[in-house]
Amino acid sequence: MTVLLTTSPGFGKYGAVSSRLEELGWELIRCVDTTKPDGGVAEHIGRADYLVVGLVPVTSETVAQGANLKAVLKHGVGVDNIDIPACSKAGLPVLNTPGANADAVAELAIGMMFSLARNIVAGHNSVISGGWNRTIGTQVGDKTLGIIGLGNIGKSLALKARALGMTVIAQDAYPDITFAKDNGIDFVDVDTLLAKSDYVSLHIFGGAENTAFINADKLALMKPDACLLNLARGEVVDIDALSDALHNDRLGGAGIDAYVTEPPQTSHPIFSHPSVVFTPHTGADTLEAMANVGLMNISDIEALIRGEKPKRVLNPEVFGD
């Protein structure tokens, strides 16, 4: 029997994924024990044929413990928590699911913009506490959205923002010139993007190369009434610098869905700021996205079992390519 171990709380639970797993007759072991640093992986990894990764890191130690492992698959897109070189050294293909949750993350970014523009959280809290604090908000139409990272998520967000009447500018390490031209998007450098945007949305990978990508110097370039959205990884924003900018009225607001430590330490001063919207890393958490991602994982595992090379392999050298 094929044994799957997952550290994703959502894998195998939504849409057609659970029924597909049942049809295949695979055993699923879920390791999401929050009292253990690895979620309980060490107790079961020795039996696993395939590891479907959530937010628990896959280290060289994890790989060494997985004597029967045949592949490591990310239940999502970002693979910054997977030691790909260690997997490659062990001959394990690493796969992810690009595009499967792009619309879900993009929709949350749109939701955050509306929430910040119209003070939705503050209004809700006012009404349920017996108040009636009507505040004057702003409209997102005719505003400029700067997207850092115009990949699958960034593109989905750009199309939605354009439909709302926003001007979209972008920065990407590998710019898709054709997409930008077809959809009225201008590529600019990061500093220009920060200076011109009313909203800045981050959709870049985490990891050492992007740690504190947005720091005090970058925040100083933004308009004092602009808003920063982080739906990427917690480490890409210097949270201390962001908090300082907000509390000293050098930034208008922020939306945060990703944190360095999850759950975060809410004693940090940023959590007391009224113009920040927080969500618990739920950007990809829709029924539709969960089903898409899970089915892609299953499809890739089936291909590997048949001896094929799935197209989403991130380290094709393990196949001798």
CSV table of C-alpha atoms in Angstrom, one decimal:
chain,number,residue,atom,x,y,z
A,1,MET,CA,0.0,0.0,0.0
A,2,THR,CA,1.2,3.5,-0.8
A,3,VAL,CA,1.7,5.6,2.3
A,4,LEU,CA,1.4,9.3,2.3
A,5,LEU,CA,2.5,11.5,5.2
A,6,THR,CA,1.3,15.1,5.2
A,7,THR,CA,2.1,18.1,7.4
A,8,SER,CA,-0.7,20.1,5.8
A,9,PRO,CA,-3.9,20.4,7.9
A,10,GLY,CA,-6.0,20.7,4.7
A,11,PHE,CA,-4.6,18.0,2.4
A,12,GLY,CA,-7.1,15.3,1.7
A,13,LYS,CA,-10.1,17.0,3.3
A,14,TYR,CA,-11.8,19.0,0.6
A,15,GLY,CA,-13.6,18.6,-2.7
A,16,ALA,CA,-12.8,15.4,-4.6
A,17,VAL,CA,-9.5,14.9,-2.9
A,18,SER,CA,-10.7,12.7,-0.1
A,19,SER,CA,-12.8,10.5,-2.4
A,20,ARG,CA,-9.9,10.2,-4.8
A,21,LEU,CA,-7.6,9.0,-2.0
A,22,GLU,CA,-10.2,6.5,-0.9
A,23,GLU,CA,-10.5,5.2,-4.5
A,24,LEU,CA,-6.8,4.7,-4.7
A,25,GLY,CA,-6.6,2.9,-1.3
A,26,TRP,CA,-3.6,4.9,-0.1
A,27,GLU,CA,-2.9,5.3,3.6
A,28,LEU,CA,-2.8,8.9,4.8
A,29,ILE,CA,-0.9,9.9,7.9
A,30,ARG,CA,-1.5,13.5,9.1
A,31,CYS,CA,1.2,15.0,11.3
A,32,VAL,CA,-0.1,18.4,12.5
A,33,ASP,CA,0.5,18.1,16.3
A,34,THR,CA,1.2,21.7,17.2
A,35,THR,CA,2.8,20.7,20.5
A,36,LYS,CA,5.7,19.1,18.5
A,37,PRO,CA,8.2,21.2,16.4
A,38,ASP,CA,7.9,18.8,13.5
A,39,GLY,CA,4.2,18.1,13.9
A,40,GLY,CA,5.0,14.4,14.7
A,41,VAL,CA,6.8,13.7,11.5
A,42,ALA,CA,9.7,11.9,13.1
A,43,GLU,CA,7.4,9.2,14.5
A,44,HIS,CA,6.0,8.2,11.1
A,45,ILE,CA,8.4,9.4,8.3
A,46,GLY,CA,10.1,6.0,8.2
A,47,ARG,CA,6.9,4.4,6.8
A,48,ALA,CA,6.1,7.1,4.3
A,49,ASP,CA,6.5,6.7,0.5
A,50,TYR,CA,5.5,10.3,-0.2
A,51,LEU,CA,5.7,13.4,1.9
A,52,VAL,CA,3.1,16.2,1.3
A,53,VAL,CA,4.4,19.3,2.9
A,54,GLY,CA,2.6,22.0,4.7
A,55,LEU,CA,4.5,24.6,6.8
A,56,VAL,CA,6.7,22.2,8.8
A,57,PRO,CA,10.2,22.4,7.3
A,58,VAL,CA,11.7,19.5,5.4
A,59,THR,CA,15.4,19.4,6.5
A,60,SER,CA,18.3,17.1,5.7
A,61,GLU,CA,17.4,15.3,8.9
A,62,THR,CA,13.8,14.7,7.7
A,63,VAL,CA,15.2,13.3,4.4
A,64,ALA,CA,17.6,11.0,6.3
A,65,GLN,CA,14.8,9.6,8.4
A,66,GLY,CA,12.6,8.9,5.4
A,67,ALA,CA,14.2,5.6,4.3
A,68,ASN,CA,11.2,4.8,2.0
A,69,LEU,CA,10.6,8.2,0.6
A,70,LYS,CA,10.2,8.5,-3.1
A,71,ALA,CA,9.3,12.2,-3.5
A,72,VAL,CA,8.5,15.4,-1.5
A,73,LEU,CA,5.5,17.4,-2.7
A,74,LYS,CA,4.5,20.9,-1.5
A,75,HIS,CA,0.8,21.3,-0.7
A,76,GLY,CA,1.0,24.8,-2.3
A,77,VAL,CA,3.6,26.8,-4.1
A,78,GLY,CA,6.3,28.2,-1.8
A,79,VAL,CA,9.1,25.7,-1.2
A,80,ASP,CA,11.3,27.9,0.9
A,81,ASN,CA,10.8,25.4,3.8
A,82,ILE,CA,12.1,22.5,1.8
A,83,ASP,CA,15.8,21.7,1.6
A,84,ILE,CA,15.8,21.0,-2.1
A,85,PRO,CA,19.6,20.3,-2.3
A,86,ALA,CA,19.2,17.7,0.5
A,87,CYS,CA,16.3,16.1,-1.4
A,88,SER,CA,18.3,16.2,-4.6
A,89,LYS,CA,21.3,14.5,-2.9
A,90,ALA,CA,18.9,11.8,-1.8
A,91,GLY,CA,17.5,11.4,-5.3
A,92,LEU,CA,14.1,12.7,-4.3
A,93,PRO,CA,12.1,14.8,-6.7
A,94,VAL,CA,10.5,17.9,-5.2
A,95,LEU,CA,7.2,19.2,-6.7
A,96,ASN,CA,4.8,22.0,-6.0
A,97,THR,CA,1.5,23.2,-7.4
A,98,PRO,CA,2.0,26.5,-9.2
A,99,GLY,CA,-1.2,28.3,-10.0
A,100,ALA,CA,-3.6,26.1,-8.1
A,101,ASN,CA,-4.3,28.6,-5.3
A,102,ALA,CA,-3.5,31.8,-7.2
A,103,ASP,CA,-7.1,33.1,-7.4
A,104,ALA,CA,-7.7,32.3,-3.7
A,105,VAL,CA,-4.6,34.4,-2.6
A,106,ALA,CA,-5.4,37.2,-5.0
A,107,GLU,CA,-9.0,37.4,-3.7
A,108,LEU,CA,-7.8,37.8,-0.1
A,109,ALA,CA,-5.5,40.6,-1.2
A,110,ILE,CA,-8.5,42.3,-2.8
A,111,GLY,CA,-10.4,41.7,0.4
A,112,MET,CA,-7.7,43.3,2.5
A,113,MET,CA,-7.6,46.3,0.2
A,114,PHE,CA,-11.4,46.8,0.6
A,115,SER,CA,-11.1,46.2,4.4
A,116,LEU,CA,-8.4,48.9,4.7
A,117,ALA,CA,-10.1,51.3,2.3
A,118,ARG,CA,-13.5,51.2,4.0
A,119,ASN,CA,-12.4,50.5,7.7
A,120,ILE,CA,-14.5,47.3,7.7
A,121,VAL,CA,-13.0,45.7,10.8
A,122,ALA,CA,-13.3,49.0,12.8
A,123,GLY,CA,-16.9,49.4,11.6
A,124,HIS,CA,-17.8,45.8,12.6
A,125,ASN,CA,-16.3,46.2,16.0
A,126,SER,CA,-18.1,49.5,16.5
A,127,VAL,CA,-21.5,48.1,15.7
A,128,ILE,CA,-21.2,44.9,17.8
A,129,SER,CA,-20.0,46.9,20.8
A,130,GLY,CA,-23.1,49.1,20.7
A,131,GLY,CA,-21.4,52.0,18.9
A,132,TRP,CA,-22.2,53.8,15.6
A,133,ASN,CA,-18.8,55.1,14.5
A,134,ARG,CA,-19.2,56.1,10.9
A,135,THR,CA,-15.8,56.8,9.3
A,136,ILE,CA,-15.0,58.2,5.9
A,137,GLY,CA,-13.1,55.7,3.7
A,138,THR,CA,-11.6,55.7,0.3
A,139,GLN,CA,-12.4,53.9,-3.0
A,140,VAL,CA,-9.9,51.5,-4.6
A,141,GLY,CA,-10.9,52.5,-8.1
A,142,ASP,CA,-8.4,54.9,-9.7
A,143,LYS,CA,-5.7,54.0,-7.1
A,144,THR,CA,-2.4,52.5,-8.0
A,145,LEU,CA,-1.6,48.9,-7.0
A,146,GLY,CA,2.1,47.9,-7.0
A,147,ILE,CA,2.6,44.1,-7.2
A,148,ILE,CA,6.1,42.8,-6.3
A,149,GLY,CA,6.2,39.3,-7.8
A,150,LEU,CA,4.1,39.0,-10.9
A,151,GLY,CA,3.8,35.3,-11.0
A,152,ASN,CA,0.6,33.2,-11.0
A,153,ILE,CA,-0.8,35.0,-7.9
A,154,GLY,CA,0.4,38.4,-9.0
A,155,LYS,CA,-1.1,38.0,-12.4
A,156,SER,CA,-4.5,36.9,-11.0
A,157,LEU,CA,-4.4,39.9,-8.6
A,158,ALA,CA,-3.5,42.3,-11.4
A,159,LEU,CA,-6.5,41.2,-13.5
A,160,LYS,CA,-8.9,41.6,-10.6
A,161,ALA,CA,-7.4,45.0,-9.7
A,162,ARG,CA,-7.7,46.2,-13.3
A,163,ALA,CA,-11.3,45.1,-13.4
A,164,LEU,CA,-11.9,47.4,-10.4
A,165,GLY,CA,-10.4,50.4,-12.3
A,166,MET,CA,-7.0,50.4,-10.6
A,167,THR,CA,-3.7,51.2,-12.3
A,168,VAL,CA,-1.3,48.3,-11.9
A,169,ILE,CA,2.5,48.5,-11.9
A,170,ALA,CA,4.8,45.6,-11.1
A,171,GLN,CA,8.2,44.3,-10.5
A,172,ASP,CA,9.4,40.8,-11.2
A,173,ALA,CA,12.7,39.1,-11.5
A,174,TYR,CA,11.5,37.4,-14.7
A,175,PRO,CA,9.0,39.8,-16.2
A,176,ASP,CA,6.3,38.5,-18.5
A,177,ILE,CA,6.4,41.3,-21.0
A,178,THR,CA,3.6,40.0,-23.1
A,179,PHE,CA,1.2,39.6,-20.2
A,180,ALA,CA,2.0,43.1,-19.0
A,181,LYS,CA,1.5,44.6,-22.4
A,182,ASP,CA,-1.8,42.8,-23.0
A,183,ASN,CA,-3.2,44.0,-19.7
A,184,GLY,CA,-1.9,47.6,-19.4
A,185,ILE,CA,0.7,46.9,-16.7
A,186,ASP,CA,4.0,48.7,-16.5
A,187,PHE,CA,7.1,47.1,-15.1
A,188,VAL,CA,9.2,49.5,-12.9
A,189,ASP,CA,12.0,49.1,-10.4
A,190,VAL,CA,11.2,48.4,-6.8
A,191,ASP,CA,11.9,51.9,-5.5
A,192,THR,CA,9.7,53.5,-8.2
A,193,LEU,CA,6.9,51.0,-7.4
A,194,LEU,CA,7.0,51.8,-3.7
A,195,ALA,CA,7.0,55.6,-4.3
A,196,LYS,CA,4.1,55.5,-6.8
A,197,SER,CA,1.7,52.9,-5.2
A,198,ASP,CA,-1.3,53.5,-3.0
A,199,TYR,CA,-1.3,49.7,-2.2
A,200,VAL,CA,1.8,47.4,-2.4
A,201,SER,CA,1.1,43.7,-2.5
A,202,LEU,CA,4.0,41.2,-1.9
A,203,HIS,CA,4.0,37.9,-3.8
A,204,ILE,CA,7.6,36.8,-3.6
A,205,PHE,CA,9.2,33.7,-2.2
A,206,GLY,CA,10.7,33.7,1.3
A,207,GLY,CA,14.1,32.4,2.3
A,208,ALA,CA,17.4,34.1,3.1
A,209,GLU,CA,17.6,36.1,-0.2
A,210,ASN,CA,14.4,37.9,0.6
A,211,THR,CA,14.6,38.3,4.3
A,212,ALA,CA,13.6,41.9,5.2
A,213,PHE,CA,13.1,42.6,1.5
A,214,ILE,CA,10.8,45.4,2.8
A,215,ASN,CA,12.9,47.2,5.5
A,216,ALA,CA,12.9,50.7,7.0
A,217,ASP,CA,14.6,52.2,4.0
A,218,LYS,CA,12.0,50.7,1.6
A,219,LEU,CA,9.1,51.7,3.8
A,220,ALA,CA,10.4,55.3,3.8
A,221,LEU,CA,9.9,55.4,0.0
A,222,MET,CA,6.2,54.7,0.3
A,223,LYS,CA,3.4,57.4,0.5
A,224,PRO,CA,2.4,58.2,4.1
A,225,ASP,CA,-1.2,57.1,3.3
A,226,ALA,CA,-0.2,53.9,1.4
A,227,CYS,CA,-0.9,50.4,2.6
A,228,LEU,CA,1.4,47.3,2.5
A,229,LEU,CA,0.0,43.8,2.0
A,230,ASN,CA,2.1,40.8,2.8
A,231,LEU,CA,0.5,37.5,1.6
A,232,ALA,CA,4.0,36.0,0.9
A,233,ARG,CA,6.2,34.9,3.8
A,234,GLY,CA,6.6,36.6,7.2
A,235,GLU,CA,10.3,37.1,6.8
A,236,VAL,CA,10.1,39.3,3.7
A,237,VAL,CA,9.0,42.2,5.8
A,238,ASP,CA,10.9,43.7,8.7
A,239,ILE,CA,8.0,43.7,11.2
A,240,ASP,CA,9.7,46.1,13.6
A,241,ALA,CA,10.3,48.7,10.9
A,242,LEU,CA,6.7,48.2,9.6
A,243,SER,CA,5.3,48.7,13.1
A,244,ASP,CA,7.4,51.8,13.6
A,245,ALA,CA,6.3,53.3,10.3
A,246,LEU,CA,2.6,52.7,11.2
A,247,HIS,CA,2.8,54.0,14.8
A,248,ASN,CA,4.6,57.2,13.6
A,249,ASP,CA,2.1,57.9,10.8
A,250,ARG,CA,4.6,57.2,8.0
A,251,LEU,CA,2.3,54.6,6.5
A,252,GLY,CA,-1.5,54.4,6.2
A,253,GLY,CA,-2.1,50.7,6.9
A,254,ALA,CA,-1.2,47.1,6.3
A,255,GLY,CA,-2.7,43.7,5.7
A,256,ILE,CA,-0.7,40.7,7.0
A,257,ASP,CA,-1.4,37.0,6.3
A,258,ALA,CA,2.1,35.6,6.9
A,259,TYR,CA,4.3,35.7,9.9
A,260,VAL,CA,7.9,34.6,10.9
A,261,THR,CA,6.5,32.6,13.8
A,262,GLU,CA,3.0,31.1,13.4
A,263,PRO,CA,0.9,31.7,15.4
A,264,PRO,CA,2.7,35.1,16.0
A,265,GLN,CA,3.5,36.7,19.3
A,266,THR,CA,0.7,39.2,19.6
A,267,SER,CA,2.5,41.2,22.3
A,268,HIS,CA,4.4,42.9,19.4
A,269,PRO,CA,3.2,46.5,19.1
A,270,ILE,CA,2.1,46.1,15.5
A,271,PHE,CA,-0.9,44.0,16.8
A,272,SER,CA,-2.2,47.1,18.7
A,273,HIS,CA,-2.4,49.3,15.6
A,274,PRO,CA,-6.0,49.9,14.4
A,275,SER,CA,-5.1,50.2,10.7
A,276,VAL,CA,-3.7,46.7,10.3
A,277,VAL,CA,-5.8,43.7,9.1
A,278,PHE,CA,-4.5,40.3,10.3
A,279,THR,CA,-5.4,36.9,8.9
A,280,PRO,CA,-4.0,33.5,10.0
A,281,HIS,CA,-2.1,32.6,6.9
A,282,THR,CA,-5.3,31.8,5.1
A,283,GLY,CA,-4.5,33.2,1.7
A,284,ALA,CA,-4.8,29.8,0.0
A,285,ASP,CA,-7.6,28.4,2.2
A,286,THR,CA,-10.6,28.1,0.0
A,287,LEU,CA,-12.5,24.9,-0.8
A,288,GLU,CA,-11.7,25.4,-4.4
A,289,ALA,CA,-8.0,26.0,-4.0
A,290,MET,CA,-7.6,23.2,-1.5
A,291,ALA,CA,-9.2,20.8,-3.9
A,292,ASN,CA,-7.0,22.0,-6.8
A,293,VAL,CA,-3.8,21.7,-4.9
A,294,GLY,CA,-4.6,18.3,-3.5
A,295,LEU,CA,-5.6,16.9,-6.8
A,296,MET,CA,-2.4,18.2,-8.4
A,297,ASN,CA,-0.4,16.5,-5.6
A,298,ILE,CA,-2.2,13.2,-6.3
A,299,SER,CA,-1.8,13.5,-10.0
A,300,ASP,CA,2.0,13.9,-9.6
A,301,ILE,CA,2.2,11.0,-7.2
A,302,GLU,CA,0.3,8.8,-9.7
A,303,ALA,CA,2.7,9.9,-12.5
A,304,LEU,CA,5.7,9.0,-10.3
A,305,ILE,CA,4.2,5.6,-9.5
A,306,ARG,CA,3.9,4.9,-13.2
A,307,GLY,CA,7.5,5.8,-13.7
A,308,GLU,CA,6.9,9.1,-15.4
A,309,LYS,CA,8.4,12.5,-14.7
A,310,PRO,CA,5.7,15.1,-13.8
A,311,LYS,CA,6.1,18.5,-15.4
A,312,ARG,CA,6.1,20.3,-12.1
A,313,VAL,CA,9.4,18.8,-10.8
A,314,LEU,CA,11.7,21.5,-9.4
A,315,ASN,CA,14.9,19.4,-9.4
A,316,PRO,CA,14.7,17.5,-12.7
A,317,GLU,CA,18.4,16.5,-12.3
A,318,VAL,CA,17.2,13.6,-10.0
A,319,PHE,CA,15.8,12.0,-13.2
A,320,GLY,CA,19.2,12.3,-14.9
A,321,ASP,CA,18.3,15.3,-17.0
